Amino acid sequence: MWSLLRLSAISLSVILIAGCSDPKIDTSSMPASVVSIEKVRDSLPVYKRGDFDQGLIIIATASTFNSIDFLNPHRMNAAEIAESANMQMHGLTGDEVIQRADQILRERRSREREQAMRTLKRLEEKRANAASDQQQLARFTIDDARYYLSESPYGVLEPVIDIEVTNGTDKVISELLLRGVMTSSDRSAPWVDESFYYVVAGGIEPGEMLEWSLAPNRFGPWGNTQIPDDAELTVSLEGLRDVNQKPLWDSPELTEHETAKLERLQNEYGGAALSELE
């Protein structure tokens, strides 16, 4: 019985000694770092050395590793590692270096996911706000628009735009931003494509309908006497201002870059990412 207990104690001691014999990184000095890193690496099985090399890079550059390509790492030599080594490495075995690097990467991926979800939510909200504002603007309608040339009292042809509008919003409107386009079937390019403001004297009340005759500058594109009589005028609403000259419902649309980014994030994270932030 005593022999068995003694043998077990000896075996446990051997295991403890073996466990404590794994070499560790020593960053107390430059020479110690260089020697200990190579010693730790040599102690690992060959199949682990690539992970160890990558782990050293990740730990040594943990504060700036956003600029490091971990998918295509290059092995840093002992001197390079030693120069950038810090207390995160000190006292670590080869396996502990690999584990610590894996933890750093998991934390980084978690931060990237959180940032991606915040960006996804922001872009979704921006798109939704723009769509909502477009619906509000659509309540102010351009009911009719007609273009023609009228002879002035001085015998000069003056361009005229007759326009009818209805304010279906719940705001008093003092100013309109309009876009007028004149096209004809025999011409690929428009005769006129111009945006212009119109200030409503006294404003237009909610539910009110008004008619105006606008007089564009006859020396500009509207005064082109070659515009045929059958040319078609399209007037669209691009913006409104209230009585305090404050723009109404002007949330911007997503840019092409933002749209592409939103689609990429939706494909990568989908609805699950958004639900985590709600």
CSV table of C-alpha atoms in Angstrom, one decimal:
chain,number,residue,atom,x,y,z
A,1,MET,CA,0.0,0.0,0.0
A,2,TRP,CA,2.8,2.4,0.9
A,3,SER,CA,4.5,1.6,-2.4
A,4,LEU,CA,1.4,2.5,-4.3
A,5,LEU,CA,1.0,5.8,-2.5
A,6,ARG,CA,4.7,6.6,-3.0
A,7,LEU,CA,4.5,5.7,-6.7
A,8,SER,CA,1.4,8.0,-7.1
A,9,ALA,CA,3.1,10.8,-5.3
A,10,ILE,CA,6.2,10.4,-7.5
A,11,SER,CA,4.0,10.3,-10.7
A,12,LEU,CA,2.1,13.5,-9.6
A,13,SER,CA,5.5,15.2,-8.9
A,14,VAL,CA,6.7,14.2,-12.4
A,15,ILE,CA,3.5,15.6,-14.0
A,16,LEU,CA,3.8,18.9,-12.0
A,17,ILE,CA,7.5,19.2,-12.9
A,18,ALA,CA,6.7,18.5,-16.6
A,19,GLY,CA,3.9,21.1,-16.5
A,20,CYS,CA,6.1,23.7,-15.0
A,21,SER,CA,9.0,23.0,-17.4
A,22,ASP,CA,7.3,24.6,-20.5
A,23,PRO,CA,9.4,27.5,-21.5
A,24,LYS,CA,7.9,31.0,-21.1
A,25,ILE,CA,8.4,34.3,-22.8
A,26,ASP,CA,10.6,36.7,-20.9
A,27,THR,CA,10.3,40.4,-21.9
A,28,SER,CA,12.3,41.8,-19.1
A,29,SER,CA,15.0,42.7,-21.5
A,30,MET,CA,15.8,42.7,-25.3
A,31,PRO,CA,18.2,39.8,-25.1
A,32,ALA,CA,15.9,37.8,-22.9
A,33,SER,CA,12.9,38.4,-25.3
A,34,VAL,CA,14.9,37.3,-28.3
A,35,VAL,CA,16.2,34.1,-26.7
A,36,SER,CA,12.9,33.2,-24.9
A,37,ILE,CA,10.7,33.6,-27.9
A,38,GLU,CA,12.8,31.3,-30.0
A,39,LYS,CA,13.1,28.8,-27.1
A,40,VAL,CA,9.3,28.8,-26.7
A,41,ARG,CA,8.7,28.4,-30.4
A,42,ASP,CA,11.2,25.5,-30.7
A,43,SER,CA,9.4,23.7,-27.8
A,44,LEU,CA,6.2,23.6,-29.7
A,45,PRO,CA,5.1,20.8,-32.2
A,46,VAL,CA,5.8,21.8,-35.7
A,47,TYR,CA,2.0,22.0,-36.5
A,48,LYS,CA,1.6,24.7,-33.8
A,49,ARG,CA,4.4,27.0,-34.8
A,50,GLY,CA,2.5,28.8,-37.5
A,51,ASP,CA,-0.3,29.6,-35.0
A,52,PHE,CA,2.4,30.7,-32.5
A,53,ASP,CA,4.0,33.0,-35.0
A,54,GLN,CA,0.6,34.6,-35.9
A,55,GLY,CA,-0.2,34.8,-32.2
A,56,LEU,CA,2.9,36.8,-31.5
A,57,ILE,CA,2.0,39.3,-34.2
A,58,ILE,CA,-1.5,39.7,-32.9
A,59,ILE,CA,-0.5,40.2,-29.3
A,60,ALA,CA,2.5,42.5,-30.1
A,61,THR,CA,0.3,44.7,-32.3
A,62,ALA,CA,-2.9,44.4,-30.3
A,63,SER,CA,-3.3,48.2,-30.0
A,64,THR,CA,-2.9,48.8,-33.7
A,65,PHE,CA,-3.9,45.5,-35.3
A,66,ASN,CA,-6.6,47.1,-37.4
A,67,SER,CA,-4.0,47.7,-40.0
A,68,ILE,CA,-2.6,44.1,-39.9
A,69,ASP,CA,-3.8,41.5,-42.3
A,70,PHE,CA,-4.3,38.5,-40.1
A,71,LEU,CA,-5.5,36.3,-43.0
A,72,ASN,CA,-2.2,36.7,-44.7
A,73,PRO,CA,0.4,37.0,-41.9
A,74,HIS,CA,4.1,37.1,-42.3
A,75,ARG,CA,6.4,35.8,-39.7
A,76,MET,CA,8.1,38.5,-37.6
A,77,ASN,CA,11.6,37.7,-36.5
A,78,ALA,CA,12.5,37.5,-32.9
A,79,ALA,CA,14.0,41.0,-32.9
A,80,GLU,CA,10.8,42.6,-34.4
A,81,ILE,CA,8.7,40.8,-31.9
A,82,ALA,CA,11.0,41.8,-29.1
A,83,GLU,CA,10.8,45.5,-30.1
A,84,SER,CA,7.0,45.5,-30.0
A,85,ALA,CA,6.6,43.0,-27.1
A,86,ASN,CA,4.7,44.1,-24.1
A,87,MET,CA,3.6,42.8,-20.7
A,88,GLN,CA,0.8,40.8,-22.4
A,89,MET,CA,3.4,38.3,-23.5
A,90,HIS,CA,5.5,38.1,-20.4
A,91,GLY,CA,5.3,34.8,-18.7
A,92,LEU,CA,3.3,33.1,-21.4
A,93,THR,CA,3.9,29.6,-22.8
A,94,GLY,CA,3.5,28.8,-26.4
A,95,ASP,CA,0.0,27.4,-26.0
A,96,GLU,CA,-0.9,30.5,-23.9
A,97,VAL,CA,0.3,32.8,-26.6
A,98,ILE,CA,-2.0,31.0,-29.1
A,99,GLN,CA,-4.9,31.2,-26.7
A,100,ARG,CA,-4.4,34.8,-25.9
A,101,ALA,CA,-4.2,35.7,-29.6
A,102,ASP,CA,-7.5,33.8,-30.2
A,103,GLN,CA,-9.1,35.8,-27.4
A,104,ILE,CA,-7.9,39.1,-28.9
A,105,LEU,CA,-9.3,38.1,-32.3
A,106,ARG,CA,-12.7,37.1,-30.8
A,107,GLU,CA,-12.9,40.4,-29.0
A,108,ARG,CA,-12.0,42.2,-32.2
A,109,ARG,CA,-14.7,40.4,-34.2
A,110,SER,CA,-17.2,41.2,-31.5
A,111,ARG,CA,-16.4,44.9,-31.8
A,112,GLU,CA,-16.6,44.8,-35.5
A,113,ARG,CA,-20.0,43.2,-35.3
A,114,GLU,CA,-21.3,45.8,-32.9
A,115,GLN,CA,-20.0,48.6,-35.2
A,116,ALA,CA,-21.5,46.9,-38.2
A,117,MET,CA,-24.9,46.6,-36.5
A,118,ARG,CA,-24.8,50.3,-35.5
A,119,THR,CA,-24.0,51.3,-39.0
A,120,LEU,CA,-26.8,49.0,-40.3
A,121,LYS,CA,-29.3,50.6,-38.0
A,122,ARG,CA,-28.2,54.1,-38.9
A,123,LEU,CA,-28.5,53.4,-42.6
A,124,GLU,CA,-31.9,51.8,-42.2
A,125,GLU,CA,-33.1,54.8,-40.2
A,126,LYS,CA,-31.8,57.2,-42.8
A,127,ARG,CA,-33.5,55.3,-45.6
A,128,ALA,CA,-36.8,55.2,-43.6
A,129,ASN,CA,-36.6,58.9,-42.8
A,130,ALA,CA,-36.1,59.8,-46.5
A,131,ALA,CA,-39.0,57.6,-47.5
A,132,SER,CA,-41.3,59.1,-44.9
A,133,ASP,CA,-40.4,62.6,-45.9
A,134,GLN,CA,-41.0,61.8,-49.6
A,135,GLN,CA,-44.5,60.7,-48.6
A,136,GLN,CA,-45.1,64.0,-46.8
A,137,LEU,CA,-43.9,66.0,-49.8
A,138,ALA,CA,-46.2,64.0,-52.1
A,139,ARG,CA,-49.1,65.4,-50.2
A,140,PHE,CA,-48.3,68.8,-51.9
A,141,THR,CA,-49.4,68.2,-55.5
A,142,ILE,CA,-48.7,69.9,-58.8
A,143,ASP,CA,-52.1,69.5,-60.4
A,144,ASP,CA,-51.5,71.2,-63.7
A,145,ALA,CA,-48.6,73.0,-65.5
A,146,ARG,CA,-48.6,74.7,-68.9
A,147,TYR,CA,-45.9,76.5,-70.8
A,148,TYR,CA,-46.4,79.0,-73.6
A,149,LEU,CA,-45.0,82.2,-75.1
A,150,SER,CA,-47.1,85.4,-74.6
A,151,GLU,CA,-46.6,88.7,-76.4
A,152,SER,CA,-45.9,91.5,-74.0
A,153,PRO,CA,-47.3,95.0,-74.3
A,154,TYR,CA,-44.0,95.9,-76.0
A,155,GLY,CA,-44.4,93.3,-78.7
A,156,VAL,CA,-41.8,90.9,-77.2
A,157,LEU,CA,-42.5,87.2,-76.7
A,158,GLU,CA,-42.3,86.4,-73.0
A,159,PRO,CA,-42.3,82.8,-71.6
A,160,VAL,CA,-45.1,82.0,-69.2
A,161,ILE,CA,-45.7,79.0,-66.9
A,162,ASP,CA,-49.2,78.5,-65.6
A,163,ILE,CA,-49.3,76.2,-62.6
A,164,GLU,CA,-52.0,74.9,-60.3
A,165,VAL,CA,-51.1,73.4,-56.9
A,166,THR,CA,-52.9,71.9,-53.8
A,167,ASN,CA,-51.4,72.0,-50.4
A,168,GLY,CA,-52.4,68.6,-48.9
A,169,THR,CA,-50.0,68.9,-46.0
A,170,ASP,CA,-50.7,70.2,-42.5
A,171,LYS,CA,-48.2,73.1,-42.8
A,172,VAL,CA,-48.5,76.6,-44.2
A,173,ILE,CA,-46.1,76.7,-47.2
A,174,SER,CA,-44.2,79.9,-48.0
A,175,GLU,CA,-41.8,78.7,-50.7
A,176,LEU,CA,-41.5,76.0,-53.3
A,177,LEU,CA,-38.5,74.5,-55.0
A,178,LEU,CA,-39.6,73.3,-58.4
A,179,ARG,CA,-38.0,71.6,-61.3
A,180,GLY,CA,-39.3,72.2,-64.8
A,181,VAL,CA,-38.4,70.0,-67.8
A,182,MET,CA,-39.5,70.7,-71.4
A,183,THR,CA,-39.3,67.8,-73.8
A,184,SER,CA,-40.5,67.0,-77.3
A,185,SER,CA,-40.7,63.7,-79.2
A,186,ASP,CA,-38.3,64.8,-81.9
A,187,ARG,CA,-35.5,65.7,-79.5
A,188,SER,CA,-33.5,63.3,-77.2
A,189,ALA,CA,-32.3,66.1,-74.9
A,190,PRO,CA,-34.8,68.3,-73.1
A,191,TRP,CA,-35.2,71.9,-74.3
A,192,VAL,CA,-35.2,73.0,-70.7
A,193,ASP,CA,-34.2,71.3,-67.4
A,194,GLU,CA,-34.0,73.8,-64.7
A,195,SER,CA,-34.8,74.1,-60.9
A,196,PHE,CA,-36.3,77.3,-59.6
A,197,TYR,CA,-37.8,78.8,-56.4
A,198,TYR,CA,-41.2,80.3,-56.1
A,199,VAL,CA,-42.1,82.4,-53.1
A,200,VAL,CA,-45.8,82.3,-52.2
A,201,ALA,CA,-47.0,85.7,-51.2
A,202,GLY,CA,-49.0,85.2,-47.9
A,203,GLY,CA,-48.3,81.5,-48.0
A,204,ILE,CA,-50.6,78.7,-49.0
A,205,GLU,CA,-52.7,77.2,-46.2
A,206,PRO,CA,-53.3,73.5,-45.6
A,207,GLY,CA,-56.0,72.2,-48.0
A,208,GLU,CA,-55.8,75.4,-50.2
A,209,MET,CA,-55.6,75.3,-54.0
A,210,LEU,CA,-53.9,78.1,-55.9
A,211,GLU,CA,-53.1,79.0,-59.5
A,212,TRP,CA,-50.1,81.2,-60.6
A,213,SER,CA,-48.7,82.5,-63.8
A,214,LEU,CA,-44.9,82.5,-63.5
A,215,ALA,CA,-42.7,84.6,-65.7
A,216,PRO,CA,-39.3,82.9,-66.3
A,217,ASN,CA,-36.4,85.0,-67.6
A,218,ARG,CA,-36.9,85.4,-71.4
A,219,PHE,CA,-33.1,85.6,-71.8
A,220,GLY,CA,-32.7,82.1,-70.3
A,221,PRO,CA,-33.6,78.7,-71.7
A,222,TRP,CA,-37.3,79.3,-71.2
A,223,GLY,CA,-37.2,82.1,-73.7
A,224,ASN,CA,-36.0,79.9,-76.5
A,225,THR,CA,-38.4,80.6,-79.4
A,226,GLN,CA,-37.4,77.3,-81.1
A,227,ILE,CA,-39.3,75.3,-78.5
A,228,PRO,CA,-42.2,73.8,-80.4
A,229,ASP,CA,-45.8,74.3,-79.4
A,230,ASP,CA,-46.3,70.6,-78.8
A,231,ALA,CA,-43.4,70.4,-76.3
A,232,GLU,CA,-44.5,68.9,-73.0
A,233,LEU,CA,-43.8,70.6,-69.7
A,234,THR,CA,-43.3,68.5,-66.5
A,235,VAL,CA,-43.1,70.3,-63.2
A,236,SER,CA,-42.0,68.3,-60.1
A,237,LEU,CA,-41.7,69.4,-56.5
A,238,GLU,CA,-38.3,69.1,-55.0
A,239,GLY,CA,-38.7,71.0,-51.7
A,240,LEU,CA,-40.9,73.1,-49.4
A,241,ARG,CA,-40.3,75.8,-46.8
A,242,ASP,CA,-42.6,76.9,-44.0
A,243,VAL,CA,-43.4,80.4,-43.0
A,244,ASN,CA,-40.2,80.6,-41.0
A,245,GLN,CA,-38.2,79.6,-44.1
A,246,LYS,CA,-37.4,76.3,-42.5
A,247,PRO,CA,-37.0,73.4,-45.0
A,248,LEU,CA,-39.7,70.8,-44.6
A,249,TRP,CA,-39.3,67.0,-45.0
A,250,ASP,CA,-35.8,67.2,-46.5
A,251,SER,CA,-34.2,64.1,-45.1
A,252,PRO,CA,-31.5,63.1,-47.7
A,253,GLU,CA,-31.6,59.9,-49.7
A,254,LEU,CA,-28.9,57.3,-49.3
A,255,THR,CA,-25.9,57.8,-51.5
A,256,GLU,CA,-24.9,55.1,-53.9
A,257,HIS,CA,-22.0,54.2,-51.6
A,258,GLU,CA,-24.4,54.0,-48.6
A,259,THR,CA,-26.9,51.9,-50.5
A,260,ALA,CA,-24.2,49.4,-51.5
A,261,LYS,CA,-22.9,49.3,-47.9
A,262,LEU,CA,-26.4,48.8,-46.6
A,263,GLU,CA,-27.0,45.9,-49.0
A,264,ARG,CA,-23.7,44.3,-48.0
A,265,LEU,CA,-24.5,44.6,-44.2
A,266,GLN,CA,-28.0,43.2,-44.7
A,267,ASN,CA,-26.6,40.2,-46.6
A,268,GLU,CA,-24.0,39.6,-43.9
A,269,TYR,CA,-26.1,40.3,-40.8
A,270,GLY,CA,-29.7,40.3,-41.8
A,271,GLY,CA,-32.5,41.1,-39.4
A,272,ALA,CA,-30.9,39.3,-36.5
A,273,ALA,CA,-28.3,42.0,-36.2
A,274,LEU,CA,-30.9,44.8,-35.9
A,275,SER,CA,-32.9,42.9,-33.3
A,276,GLU,CA,-29.9,42.7,-31.0
A,277,LEU,CA,-29.8,46.5,-30.8
A,278,GLU,CA,-33.5,47.0,-30.2
